[in-house]
């Protein structure tokens, strides 16, 4: 069972079909009784329509599609995701398509909410203020495989609220969900998804509540300002097939041990951008879930580690390109990725050793090392002046 919830508010109306709907500050509270994640029984499908969206529209003439078999990305364009190549980020440039100009934030929460000063609450507020998250756009909601009354209940409760991007909190904490009043009021809907299996790979499930092309992936203790969120997204719009973000890492060949190594040392190059503060296309959630073998995802879930490395392997295998690193303001550099819930993990020698093992396991499955080094870093001019 998984439940979709949103912060704040009181009850709006009950459902005849076991669906509880609550009015909230900046959104709705929804509790479903069946799995609404990937491949579940009841599904809510949101399709955003606008002049910017790459999907085909009724009456619109589609641009001529390239030959998939002759394309270097043909292997990675899974037909069950879409039959239109304009829905795949690596075809945007060929088809002259621009990504949809909003993002959906997915915050991975693993720690109980015990204080109003915890970073996740500040992060929610900062992300909600982004001009690329908060502005309203037109959305058309469709429901499939659900009862007509339930469809009407869902539509009436949320069609006026979920008009574009939103913030999803993936609750992978063993503690119960906090009370609704513990969450901050935001101008953007905040939906909390509590899955039955609280595993690391669940952060990359193709949730159908992600209705935008861009996913802003965040760890609960990430420290980012609204300006930094906006800058990373504007950069991603120019590189929609890549991972764009802040914390960078690198790989190297250890000739003494004859194996690949992983390093977090500050150097002149990098080959990975960690998904604790990164933006990428939502298609990579589908590819991670449906293309990668169960053995690799199982290893990630068993270790509760390396999901970010595996996503970098996957995206670089697709694009044959490195990720894009962007720069934070100086005052945040030392606090980034160093808060309470993960500080002990990053300092744990076993955690670091596991990442070395993951590097070699992943490289073995891919048949080669797909990661590509880069020395390019994009800095916002505004930060230089401050």
mmCIF file of C-alpha atoms in Angstrom:
data_model
loop_
_atom_site.group_PDB
_atom_site.id
_atom_site.type_symbol
_atom_site.label_atom_id
_atom_site.label_comp_id
_atom_site.label_asym_id
_atom_site.label_seq_id
_atom_site.Cartn_x
_atom_site.Cartn_y
_atom_site.Cartn_z
ATOM 1 C CA UNK A 1 0.000 0.000 0.000
ATOM 2 C CA UNK A 2 1.202 3.529 -0.658
ATOM 3 C CA UNK A 3 -0.416 6.745 0.407
ATOM 4 C CA UNK A 4 -0.352 10.152 -1.224
ATOM 5 C CA UNK A 5 -0.522 12.955 1.280
ATOM 6 C CA UNK A 6 -0.065 16.691 1.323
ATOM 7 C CA UNK A 7 0.816 19.076 4.107
ATOM 8 C CA UNK A 8 -1.550 21.084 6.300
ATOM 9 C CA UNK A 9 -5.309 21.729 6.272
ATOM 10 C CA UNK A 10 -8.628 20.152 7.181
ATOM 11 C CA UNK A 11 -11.011 17.702 5.575
ATOM 12 C CA UNK A 12 -12.699 18.815 2.361
ATOM 13 C CA UNK A 13 -14.983 15.908 1.528
ATOM 14 C CA UNK A 14 -14.949 12.114 1.949
ATOM 15 C CA UNK A 15 -14.851 9.669 -0.916
ATOM 16 C CA UNK A 16 -17.360 6.957 -1.640
ATOM 17 C CA UNK A 17 -14.509 4.735 -2.781
ATOM 18 C CA UNK A 18 -12.136 4.837 0.181
ATOM 19 C CA UNK A 19 -10.403 8.047 -0.908
ATOM 20 C CA UNK A 20 -9.922 10.727 1.731
ATOM 21 C CA UNK A 21 -9.492 14.256 0.426
ATOM 22 C CA UNK A 22 -8.470 17.223 2.579
ATOM 23 C CA UNK A 23 -8.104 20.901 1.762
ATOM 24 C CA UNK A 24 -4.606 22.137 2.575
ATOM 25 C CA UNK A 25 -2.553 25.283 2.481
ATOM 26 C CA UNK A 26 -1.321 25.393 -1.088
ATOM 27 C CA UNK A 27 -2.629 21.955 -2.054
ATOM 28 C CA UNK A 28 -4.726 18.939 -1.172
ATOM 29 C CA UNK A 29 -4.328 15.946 1.072
ATOM 30 C CA UNK A 30 -5.051 12.645 -0.634
ATOM 31 C CA UNK A 31 -4.992 9.204 0.912
ATOM 32 C CA UNK A 32 -5.418 6.263 -1.434
ATOM 33 C CA UNK A 33 -5.992 2.693 -0.451
ATOM 34 C CA UNK A 34 -4.236 1.078 -3.410
ATOM 35 C CA UNK A 35 -0.777 1.341 -4.884
ATOM 36 C CA UNK A 36 -0.480 4.430 -7.059
ATOM 37 C CA UNK A 37 3.221 4.191 -7.751
ATOM 38 C CA UNK A 38 4.586 2.229 -10.693
ATOM 39 C CA UNK A 39 2.349 -0.511 -12.070
ATOM 40 C CA UNK A 40 -0.299 -0.264 -9.356
ATOM 41 C CA UNK A 41 -4.000 -0.941 -9.665
ATOM 42 C CA UNK A 42 -5.447 2.565 -9.420
ATOM 43 C CA UNK A 43 -3.662 5.297 -11.269
ATOM 44 C CA UNK A 44 -3.962 9.047 -11.606
ATOM 45 C CA UNK A 45 -2.347 10.201 -14.801
ATOM 46 C CA UNK A 46 -1.558 13.882 -15.275
ATOM 47 C CA UNK A 47 -0.758 15.248 -18.689
ATOM 48 C CA UNK A 48 0.434 18.843 -18.912
ATOM 49 C CA UNK A 49 -0.475 20.563 -22.166
ATOM 50 C CA UNK A 50 1.052 23.785 -23.416
ATOM 51 C CA UNK A 51 3.003 25.164 -26.329
ATOM 52 C CA UNK A 52 6.224 24.192 -24.519
ATOM 53 C CA UNK A 53 5.351 20.579 -23.872
ATOM 54 C CA UNK A 54 7.043 18.091 -26.219
ATOM 55 C CA UNK A 55 4.096 15.707 -26.418
ATOM 56 C CA UNK A 56 1.898 15.662 -29.526
ATOM 57 C CA UNK A 57 -1.404 17.572 -29.489
ATOM 58 C CA UNK A 58 -4.594 16.772 -31.356
ATOM 59 C CA UNK A 59 -4.455 18.262 -34.833
ATOM 60 C CA UNK A 60 -0.766 19.118 -34.541
ATOM 61 C CA UNK A 61 1.604 17.887 -37.208
ATOM 62 C CA UNK A 62 4.490 15.985 -35.683
ATOM 63 C CA UNK A 63 8.013 16.677 -36.917
ATOM 64 C CA UNK A 64 9.608 13.876 -38.879
ATOM 65 C CA UNK A 65 11.075 11.412 -36.415
ATOM 66 C CA UNK A 66 14.607 10.088 -36.819
ATOM 67 C CA UNK A 67 15.185 6.417 -37.546
ATOM 68 C CA UNK A 68 15.360 4.747 -34.135
ATOM 69 C CA UNK A 69 17.432 1.847 -35.428
ATOM 70 C CA UNK A 70 20.042 4.260 -36.817
ATOM 71 C CA UNK A 71 20.025 6.424 -33.701
ATOM 72 C CA UNK A 72 22.764 6.021 -31.065
ATOM 73 C CA UNK A 73 20.026 6.191 -28.410
ATOM 74 C CA UNK A 74 17.683 3.633 -29.967
ATOM 75 C CA UNK A 75 18.476 0.997 -27.351
ATOM 76 C CA UNK A 76 17.444 3.359 -24.565
ATOM 77 C CA UNK A 77 14.195 4.664 -26.067
ATOM 78 C CA UNK A 78 11.839 2.177 -24.426
ATOM 79 C CA UNK A 79 8.593 1.981 -26.431
ATOM 80 C CA UNK A 80 6.450 1.364 -23.349
ATOM 81 C CA UNK A 81 7.310 4.904 -22.211
ATOM 82 C CA UNK A 82 6.192 6.605 -25.417
ATOM 83 C CA UNK A 83 5.864 6.053 -29.134
ATOM 84 C CA UNK A 84 6.797 9.678 -29.806
ATOM 85 C CA UNK A 85 10.538 10.381 -29.839
ATOM 86 C CA UNK A 86 9.925 13.941 -28.698
ATOM 87 C CA UNK A 87 9.191 12.556 -25.234
ATOM 88 C CA UNK A 88 12.808 11.379 -24.882
ATOM 89 C CA UNK A 89 15.323 14.032 -23.786
ATOM 90 C CA UNK A 90 18.123 12.837 -26.064
ATOM 91 C CA UNK A 91 15.970 13.570 -29.153
ATOM 92 C CA UNK A 92 15.122 17.152 -28.183
ATOM 93 C CA UNK A 93 17.976 18.723 -30.170
ATOM 94 C CA UNK A 94 17.295 16.603 -33.271
ATOM 95 C CA UNK A 95 13.587 17.483 -33.255
ATOM 96 C CA UNK A 96 14.076 21.116 -32.239
ATOM 97 C CA UNK A 97 12.134 20.637 -29.005
ATOM 98 C CA UNK A 98 12.486 22.564 -25.773
ATOM 99 C CA UNK A 99 11.706 20.965 -22.398
ATOM 100 C CA UNK A 100 8.665 22.030 -20.450
ATOM 101 C CA UNK A 101 9.666 25.149 -18.425
ATOM 102 C CA UNK A 102 8.727 23.870 -14.951
ATOM 103 C CA UNK A 103 10.033 21.194 -12.606
ATOM 104 C CA UNK A 104 8.651 18.759 -10.051
ATOM 105 C CA UNK A 105 10.718 18.476 -6.890
ATOM 106 C CA UNK A 106 11.155 15.061 -5.242
ATOM 107 C CA UNK A 107 12.598 15.244 -1.723
ATOM 108 C CA UNK A 108 13.830 11.978 -0.225
ATOM 109 C CA UNK A 109 13.062 11.922 3.519
ATOM 110 C CA UNK A 110 14.589 9.266 5.779
ATOM 111 C CA UNK A 111 14.614 11.043 9.162
ATOM 112 C CA UNK A 112 11.703 11.715 11.530
ATOM 113 C CA UNK A 113 10.456 15.277 11.762
ATOM 114 C CA UNK A 114 11.275 16.230 15.348
ATOM 115 C CA UNK A 115 12.085 19.931 15.046
ATOM 116 C CA UNK A 116 10.748 22.887 13.116
ATOM 117 C CA UNK A 117 14.339 23.897 12.380
ATOM 118 C CA UNK A 118 15.172 20.788 10.358
ATOM 119 C CA UNK A 119 16.646 21.440 6.905
ATOM 120 C CA UNK A 120 13.799 19.695 5.062
ATOM 121 C CA UNK A 121 11.307 22.348 6.179
ATOM 122 C CA UNK A 122 13.562 25.184 5.023
ATOM 123 C CA UNK A 123 14.169 23.295 1.789
ATOM 124 C CA UNK A 124 10.425 22.998 1.133
ATOM 125 C CA UNK A 125 9.987 26.742 1.516
ATOM 126 C CA UNK A 126 12.998 27.575 -0.684
ATOM 127 C CA UNK A 127 11.914 25.248 -3.484
ATOM 128 C CA UNK A 128 8.293 26.419 -3.362
ATOM 129 C CA UNK A 129 9.424 30.009 -3.969
ATOM 130 C CA UNK A 130 11.115 29.089 -7.244
ATOM 131 C CA UNK A 131 9.626 30.847 -10.243
ATOM 132 C CA UNK A 132 9.890 27.543 -12.113
ATOM 133 C CA UNK A 133 7.840 25.667 -9.546
ATOM 134 C CA UNK A 134 5.204 28.092 -8.318
ATOM 135 C CA UNK A 135 3.719 29.699 -11.432
ATOM 136 C CA UNK A 136 0.432 28.232 -12.576
ATOM 137 C CA UNK A 137 0.081 26.420 -15.881
ATOM 138 C CA UNK A 138 -2.798 24.570 -17.509
ATOM 139 C CA UNK A 139 -3.078 20.892 -16.649
ATOM 140 C CA UNK A 140 -5.449 18.265 -17.943
ATOM 141 C CA UNK A 141 -6.046 15.376 -15.541
ATOM 142 C CA UNK A 142 -7.032 11.933 -16.744
ATOM 143 C CA UNK A 143 -7.851 8.892 -14.644
ATOM 144 C CA UNK A 144 -7.599 5.298 -15.838
ATOM 145 C CA UNK A 145 -8.723 1.992 -14.339
ATOM 146 C CA UNK A 146 -10.636 3.716 -11.536
ATOM 147 C CA UNK A 147 -14.314 4.035 -10.672
ATOM 148 C CA UNK A 148 -16.193 6.954 -12.242
ATOM 149 C CA UNK A 149 -17.215 8.355 -8.844
ATOM 150 C CA UNK A 150 -13.643 8.248 -7.619
ATOM 151 C CA UNK A 151 -12.465 9.926 -10.788
ATOM 152 C CA UNK A 152 -14.927 12.751 -10.217
ATOM 153 C CA UNK A 153 -13.911 13.045 -6.570
ATOM 154 C CA UNK A 154 -10.231 13.309 -7.465
ATOM 155 C CA UNK A 155 -10.889 15.728 -10.296
ATOM 156 C CA UNK A 156 -13.096 18.075 -8.272
ATOM 157 C CA UNK A 157 -10.704 18.119 -5.329
ATOM 158 C CA UNK A 158 -7.413 18.748 -7.113
ATOM 159 C CA UNK A 159 -7.961 20.080 -10.625
ATOM 160 C CA UNK A 160 -8.028 23.636 -9.284
ATOM 161 C CA UNK A 161 -4.898 23.082 -7.209
ATOM 162 C CA UNK A 162 -2.440 20.918 -9.128
ATOM 163 C CA UNK A 163 -1.911 23.243 -12.092
ATOM 164 C CA UNK A 164 1.675 22.538 -12.945
ATOM 165 C CA UNK A 165 4.704 21.654 -10.950
ATOM 166 C CA UNK A 166 4.535 20.498 -7.363
ATOM 167 C CA UNK A 167 6.714 19.165 -4.568
ATOM 168 C CA UNK A 168 6.735 15.483 -3.687
ATOM 169 C CA UNK A 169 8.134 14.276 -0.379
ATOM 170 C CA UNK A 170 9.024 10.589 -0.555
ATOM 171 C CA UNK A 171 8.630 9.408 3.036
ATOM 172 C CA UNK A 172 11.148 6.567 3.440
ATOM 173 C CA UNK A 173 11.410 6.989 7.195
ATOM 174 C CA UNK A 174 10.478 4.146 9.545
ATOM 175 C CA UNK A 175 8.663 6.605 11.806
ATOM 176 C CA UNK A 176 5.043 7.568 11.134
ATOM 177 C CA UNK A 177 4.230 10.559 8.990
ATOM 178 C CA UNK A 178 4.185 13.838 10.908
ATOM 179 C CA UNK A 179 0.851 15.504 11.568
ATOM 180 C CA UNK A 180 -0.332 17.746 8.754
ATOM 181 C CA UNK A 181 0.107 20.907 10.799
ATOM 182 C CA UNK A 182 3.849 20.178 11.172
ATOM 183 C CA UNK A 183 4.466 20.911 7.499
ATOM 184 C CA UNK A 184 5.005 24.497 6.351
ATOM 185 C CA UNK A 185 2.376 26.293 4.314
ATOM 186 C CA UNK A 186 3.556 26.802 0.728
ATOM 187 C CA UNK A 187 2.125 28.291 -2.436
ATOM 188 C CA UNK A 188 2.838 25.012 -4.241
ATOM 189 C CA UNK A 189 1.109 21.683 -3.545
ATOM 190 C CA UNK A 190 3.188 19.400 -1.325
ATOM 191 C CA UNK A 191 2.313 15.717 -1.680
ATOM 192 C CA UNK A 192 3.851 13.143 0.646
ATOM 193 C CA UNK A 193 4.147 9.644 -0.767
ATOM 194 C CA UNK A 194 4.633 6.836 1.714
ATOM 195 C CA UNK A 195 5.554 3.617 -0.036
ATOM 196 C CA UNK A 196 5.207 0.130 1.339
ATOM 197 C CA UNK A 197 8.848 -0.729 0.583
ATOM 198 C CA UNK A 198 11.076 2.002 1.972
ATOM 199 C CA UNK A 199 14.102 1.290 -0.210
ATOM 200 C CA UNK A 200 16.617 3.560 -1.921
ATOM 201 C CA UNK A 201 15.520 2.721 -5.454
ATOM 202 C CA UNK A 202 12.027 3.976 -4.676
ATOM 203 C CA UNK A 203 13.246 7.547 -5.094
ATOM 204 C CA UNK A 204 13.600 6.777 -8.823
ATOM 205 C CA UNK A 205 10.216 5.160 -9.384
ATOM 206 C CA UNK A 206 8.271 6.740 -12.276
ATOM 207 C CA UNK A 207 5.634 8.368 -10.073
ATOM 208 C CA UNK A 208 2.707 9.556 -12.142
ATOM 209 C CA UNK A 209 2.429 12.654 -9.983
ATOM 210 C CA UNK A 210 5.585 13.846 -11.783
ATOM 211 C CA UNK A 211 3.915 15.710 -14.633
ATOM 212 C CA UNK A 212 6.843 17.856 -15.783
ATOM 213 C CA UNK A 213 9.848 16.912 -17.898
ATOM 214 C CA UNK A 214 12.296 18.032 -15.200
ATOM 215 C CA UNK A 215 12.759 16.347 -11.828
ATOM 216 C CA UNK A 216 14.533 18.271 -9.085
ATOM 217 C CA UNK A 217 15.933 15.464 -6.930
ATOM 218 C CA UNK A 218 16.819 16.463 -3.361
ATOM 219 C CA UNK A 219 17.957 14.826 -0.151
ATOM 220 C CA UNK A 220 16.192 15.993 2.992
ATOM 221 C CA UNK A 221 19.260 17.745 4.400
ATOM 222 C CA UNK A 222 20.313 19.578 1.252
ATOM 223 C CA UNK A 223 20.865 23.297 1.767
ATOM 224 C CA UNK A 224 19.877 25.317 -1.290
ATOM 225 C CA UNK A 225 18.483 28.806 -1.770
ATOM 226 C CA UNK A 226 15.701 29.630 -4.190
ATOM 227 C CA UNK A 227 18.228 31.453 -6.382
ATOM 228 C CA UNK A 228 20.386 28.330 -6.576
ATOM 229 C CA UNK A 229 17.398 26.173 -7.484
ATOM 230 C CA UNK A 230 16.451 28.600 -10.250
ATOM 231 C CA UNK A 231 19.976 28.748 -11.642
ATOM 232 C CA UNK A 232 20.361 24.966 -11.767
ATOM 233 C CA UNK A 233 17.061 24.667 -13.619
ATOM 234 C CA UNK A 234 17.941 27.311 -16.200
ATOM 235 C CA UNK A 235 21.187 25.446 -16.873
ATOM 236 C CA UNK A 236 19.345 22.131 -17.204
ATOM 237 C CA UNK A 237 17.053 23.618 -19.838
ATOM 238 C CA UNK A 238 20.118 23.876 -22.095
ATOM 239 C CA UNK A 239 21.233 20.307 -21.271
ATOM 240 C CA UNK A 240 17.956 18.363 -20.774
ATOM 241 C CA UNK A 241 19.534 14.988 -21.567
ATOM 242 C CA UNK A 242 22.098 15.303 -18.760
ATOM 243 C CA UNK A 243 22.188 15.424 -14.973
ATOM 244 C CA UNK A 244 22.746 18.994 -13.770
ATOM 245 C CA UNK A 245 23.477 19.720 -10.129
ATOM 246 C CA UNK A 246 25.717 20.736 -7.281
ATOM 247 C CA UNK A 247 27.635 17.977 -5.434
ATOM 248 C CA UNK A 248 30.212 16.415 -7.770
ATOM 249 C CA UNK A 249 32.290 13.246 -7.436
ATOM 250 C CA UNK A 250 34.784 11.446 -9.627
ATOM 251 C CA UNK A 251 36.043 8.000 -10.598
ATOM 252 C CA UNK A 252 39.559 6.781 -11.390
ATOM 253 C CA UNK A 253 41.395 3.637 -12.346
ATOM 254 C CA UNK A 254 43.473 2.217 -9.472
ATOM 255 C CA UNK A 255 46.341 0.484 -11.256
ATOM 256 C CA UNK A 256 47.644 -1.071 -8.045
ATOM 257 C CA UNK A 257 44.346 -2.799 -7.249
ATOM 258 C CA UNK A 258 43.358 -3.096 -10.908
ATOM 259 C CA UNK A 259 39.881 -1.828 -10.236
ATOM 260 C CA UNK A 260 37.841 1.334 -10.456
ATOM 261 C CA UNK A 261 37.922 3.756 -7.567
ATOM 262 C CA UNK A 262 35.512 6.405 -6.276
ATOM 263 C CA UNK A 263 36.659 9.690 -4.768
ATOM 264 C CA UNK A 264 35.017 12.666 -3.139
ATOM 265 C CA UNK A 265 38.200 14.753 -3.091
ATOM 266 C CA UNK A 266 38.060 18.200 -4.626
ATOM 267 C CA UNK A 267 39.919 17.982 -7.920
ATOM 268 C CA UNK A 268 39.965 19.779 -11.269
ATOM 269 C CA UNK A 269 37.512 17.342 -12.814
ATOM 270 C CA UNK A 270 34.472 15.253 -11.982
ATOM 271 C CA UNK A 271 32.400 12.515 -13.602
ATOM 272 C CA UNK A 272 29.304 12.325 -11.400
ATOM 273 C CA UNK A 273 26.783 14.763 -9.966
ATOM 274 C CA UNK A 274 25.012 13.264 -6.972
ATOM 275 C CA UNK A 275 21.238 13.130 -7.046
ATOM 276 C CA UNK A 276 20.946 14.676 -3.586
ATOM 277 C CA UNK A 277 20.794 18.068 -5.345
ATOM 278 C CA UNK A 278 20.350 17.572 -9.074
ATOM 279 C CA UNK A 279 17.951 18.033 -11.975
ATOM 280 C CA UNK A 280 17.372 15.489 -14.714
ATOM 281 C CA UNK A 281 14.617 14.355 -17.086
ATOM 282 C CA UNK A 282 11.803 12.263 -15.669
ATOM 283 C CA UNK A 283 12.377 9.614 -18.344
ATOM 284 C CA UNK A 284 15.412 8.444 -16.397
ATOM 285 C CA UNK A 285 13.079 7.313 -13.608
ATOM 286 C CA UNK A 286 11.363 5.055 -16.126
ATOM 287 C CA UNK A 287 14.683 3.836 -17.516
ATOM 288 C CA UNK A 288 16.130 3.184 -14.044
ATOM 289 C CA UNK A 289 13.058 1.166 -13.064
ATOM 290 C CA UNK A 290 12.475 -0.766 -16.279
ATOM 291 C CA UNK A 291 15.883 -1.047 -17.970
ATOM 292 C CA UNK A 292 18.321 -1.800 -15.160
ATOM 293 C CA UNK A 293 18.477 -5.395 -13.857
ATOM 294 C CA UNK A 294 17.007 -6.420 -10.547
ATOM 295 C CA UNK A 295 20.487 -7.457 -9.369
ATOM 296 C CA UNK A 296 21.827 -3.895 -9.454
ATOM 297 C CA UNK A 297 18.730 -2.317 -7.940
ATOM 298 C CA UNK A 298 18.674 -5.044 -5.308
ATOM 299 C CA UNK A 299 22.283 -4.309 -4.413
ATOM 300 C CA UNK A 300 21.442 -0.619 -3.997
ATOM 301 C CA UNK A 301 18.460 -1.419 -1.782
ATOM 302 C CA UNK A 302 20.352 -3.937 0.333
ATOM 303 C CA UNK A 303 23.224 -1.525 0.966
ATOM 304 C CA UNK A 304 20.973 1.552 1.184
ATOM 305 C CA UNK A 305 23.734 3.155 -0.826
ATOM 306 C CA UNK A 306 24.948 3.875 -4.384
ATOM 307 C CA UNK A 307 21.613 4.762 -6.008
ATOM 308 C CA UNK A 308 23.115 8.099 -7.052
ATOM 309 C CA UNK A 309 26.134 6.383 -8.617
ATOM 310 C CA UNK A 310 23.901 3.978 -10.514
ATOM 311 C CA UNK A 311 21.797 6.817 -11.911
ATOM 312 C CA UNK A 312 24.978 8.554 -13.117
ATOM 313 C CA UNK A 313 26.158 5.350 -14.770
ATOM 314 C CA UNK A 314 22.807 5.025 -16.525
ATOM 315 C CA UNK A 315 22.588 8.593 -17.824
ATOM 316 C CA UNK A 316 26.195 8.650 -19.020
ATOM 317 C CA UNK A 317 25.682 5.282 -20.725
ATOM 318 C CA UNK A 318 22.769 6.846 -22.612
ATOM 319 C CA UNK A 319 24.335 10.187 -23.515
ATOM 320 C CA UNK A 320 28.050 9.291 -23.681
ATOM 321 C CA UNK A 321 28.493 12.669 -21.996
ATOM 322 C CA UNK A 322 29.410 13.893 -18.502
ATOM 323 C CA UNK A 323 26.958 15.587 -16.149
ATOM 324 C CA UNK A 324 27.001 19.360 -15.640
ATOM 325 C CA UNK A 325 28.199 20.834 -12.348
ATOM 326 C CA UNK A 326 26.884 24.187 -11.195
ATOM 327 C CA UNK A 327 28.275 26.274 -8.361
ATOM 328 C CA UNK A 328 26.723 27.217 -5.050
ATOM 329 C CA UNK A 329 27.169 30.399 -3.127
ATOM 330 C CA UNK A 330 30.300 30.324 -0.991
ATOM 331 C CA UNK A 331 28.448 30.401 2.328
ATOM 332 C CA UNK A 332 26.597 27.198 1.498
ATOM 333 C CA UNK A 333 29.593 25.242 0.269
ATOM 334 C CA UNK A 334 30.575 23.881 3.660
ATOM 335 C CA UNK A 335 27.036 23.089 4.839
ATOM 336 C CA UNK A 336 25.949 21.315 1.682
ATOM 337 C CA UNK A 337 25.409 17.603 2.229
ATOM 338 C CA UNK A 338 26.755 17.760 5.759
ATOM 339 C CA UNK A 339 23.679 17.831 7.946
ATOM 340 C CA UNK A 340 22.683 15.413 10.691
ATOM 341 C CA UNK A 341 20.905 12.575 8.941
ATOM 342 C CA UNK A 342 23.692 11.809 6.503
ATOM 343 C CA UNK A 343 26.778 13.201 8.207
ATOM 344 C CA UNK A 344 27.418 9.907 9.989
ATOM 345 C CA UNK A 345 26.889 7.924 6.791
ATOM 346 C CA UNK A 346 29.399 9.947 4.782
ATOM 347 C CA UNK A 347 31.981 9.608 7.547
ATOM 348 C CA UNK A 348 31.429 5.859 7.832
ATOM 349 C CA UNK A 349 34.341 3.907 6.251
ATOM 350 C CA UNK A 350 31.979 1.068 5.341
ATOM 351 C CA UNK A 351 29.779 3.491 3.433
ATOM 352 C CA UNK A 352 32.748 4.655 1.358
ATOM 353 C CA UNK A 353 33.978 1.079 0.802
ATOM 354 C CA UNK A 354 30.523 0.072 -0.408
ATOM 355 C CA UNK A 355 30.653 2.806 -3.023
ATOM 356 C CA UNK A 356 33.956 1.427 -4.315
ATOM 357 C CA UNK A 357 32.348 -1.991 -4.654
ATOM 358 C CA UNK A 358 29.332 -0.491 -6.410
ATOM 359 C CA UNK A 359 31.546 1.231 -8.970
ATOM 360 C CA UNK A 360 33.067 -2.052 -10.095
ATOM 361 C CA UNK A 361 29.821 -4.027 -9.969
ATOM 362 C CA UNK A 362 28.077 -1.430 -12.114
ATOM 363 C CA UNK A 363 30.974 -1.179 -14.590
ATOM 364 C CA UNK A 364 30.942 -4.957 -14.961
ATOM 365 C CA UNK A 365 27.247 -5.018 -15.854
ATOM 366 C CA UNK A 366 27.535 -2.149 -18.351
ATOM 367 C CA UNK A 367 30.511 -3.899 -19.942
ATOM 368 C CA UNK A 368 32.708 -0.807 -19.697
ATOM 369 C CA UNK A 369 33.052 2.372 -17.678
ATOM 370 C CA UNK A 370 30.362 4.742 -18.999
ATOM 371 C CA UNK A 371 31.303 7.699 -16.775
ATOM 372 C CA UNK A 372 32.966 10.608 -18.584
ATOM 373 C CA UNK A 373 35.218 13.181 -16.920
ATOM 374 C CA UNK A 374 34.604 16.903 -17.292
ATOM 375 C CA UNK A 375 36.295 20.096 -16.157
ATOM 376 C CA UNK A 376 33.376 22.372 -17.008
ATOM 377 C CA UNK A 377 31.620 24.184 -14.199
ATOM 378 C CA UNK A 378 28.927 26.800 -14.687
ATOM 379 C CA UNK A 379 28.897 29.735 -12.286
ATOM 380 C CA UNK A 380 26.104 32.300 -12.057
ATOM 381 C CA UNK A 381 27.454 35.809 -12.600
ATOM 382 C CA UNK A 382 25.131 37.128 -9.884
ATOM 383 C CA UNK A 383 26.905 35.054 -7.231
ATOM 384 C CA UNK A 384 30.232 36.631 -8.212
ATOM 385 C CA UNK A 385 28.808 40.068 -7.429
ATOM 386 C CA UNK A 386 27.623 38.982 -3.999
#
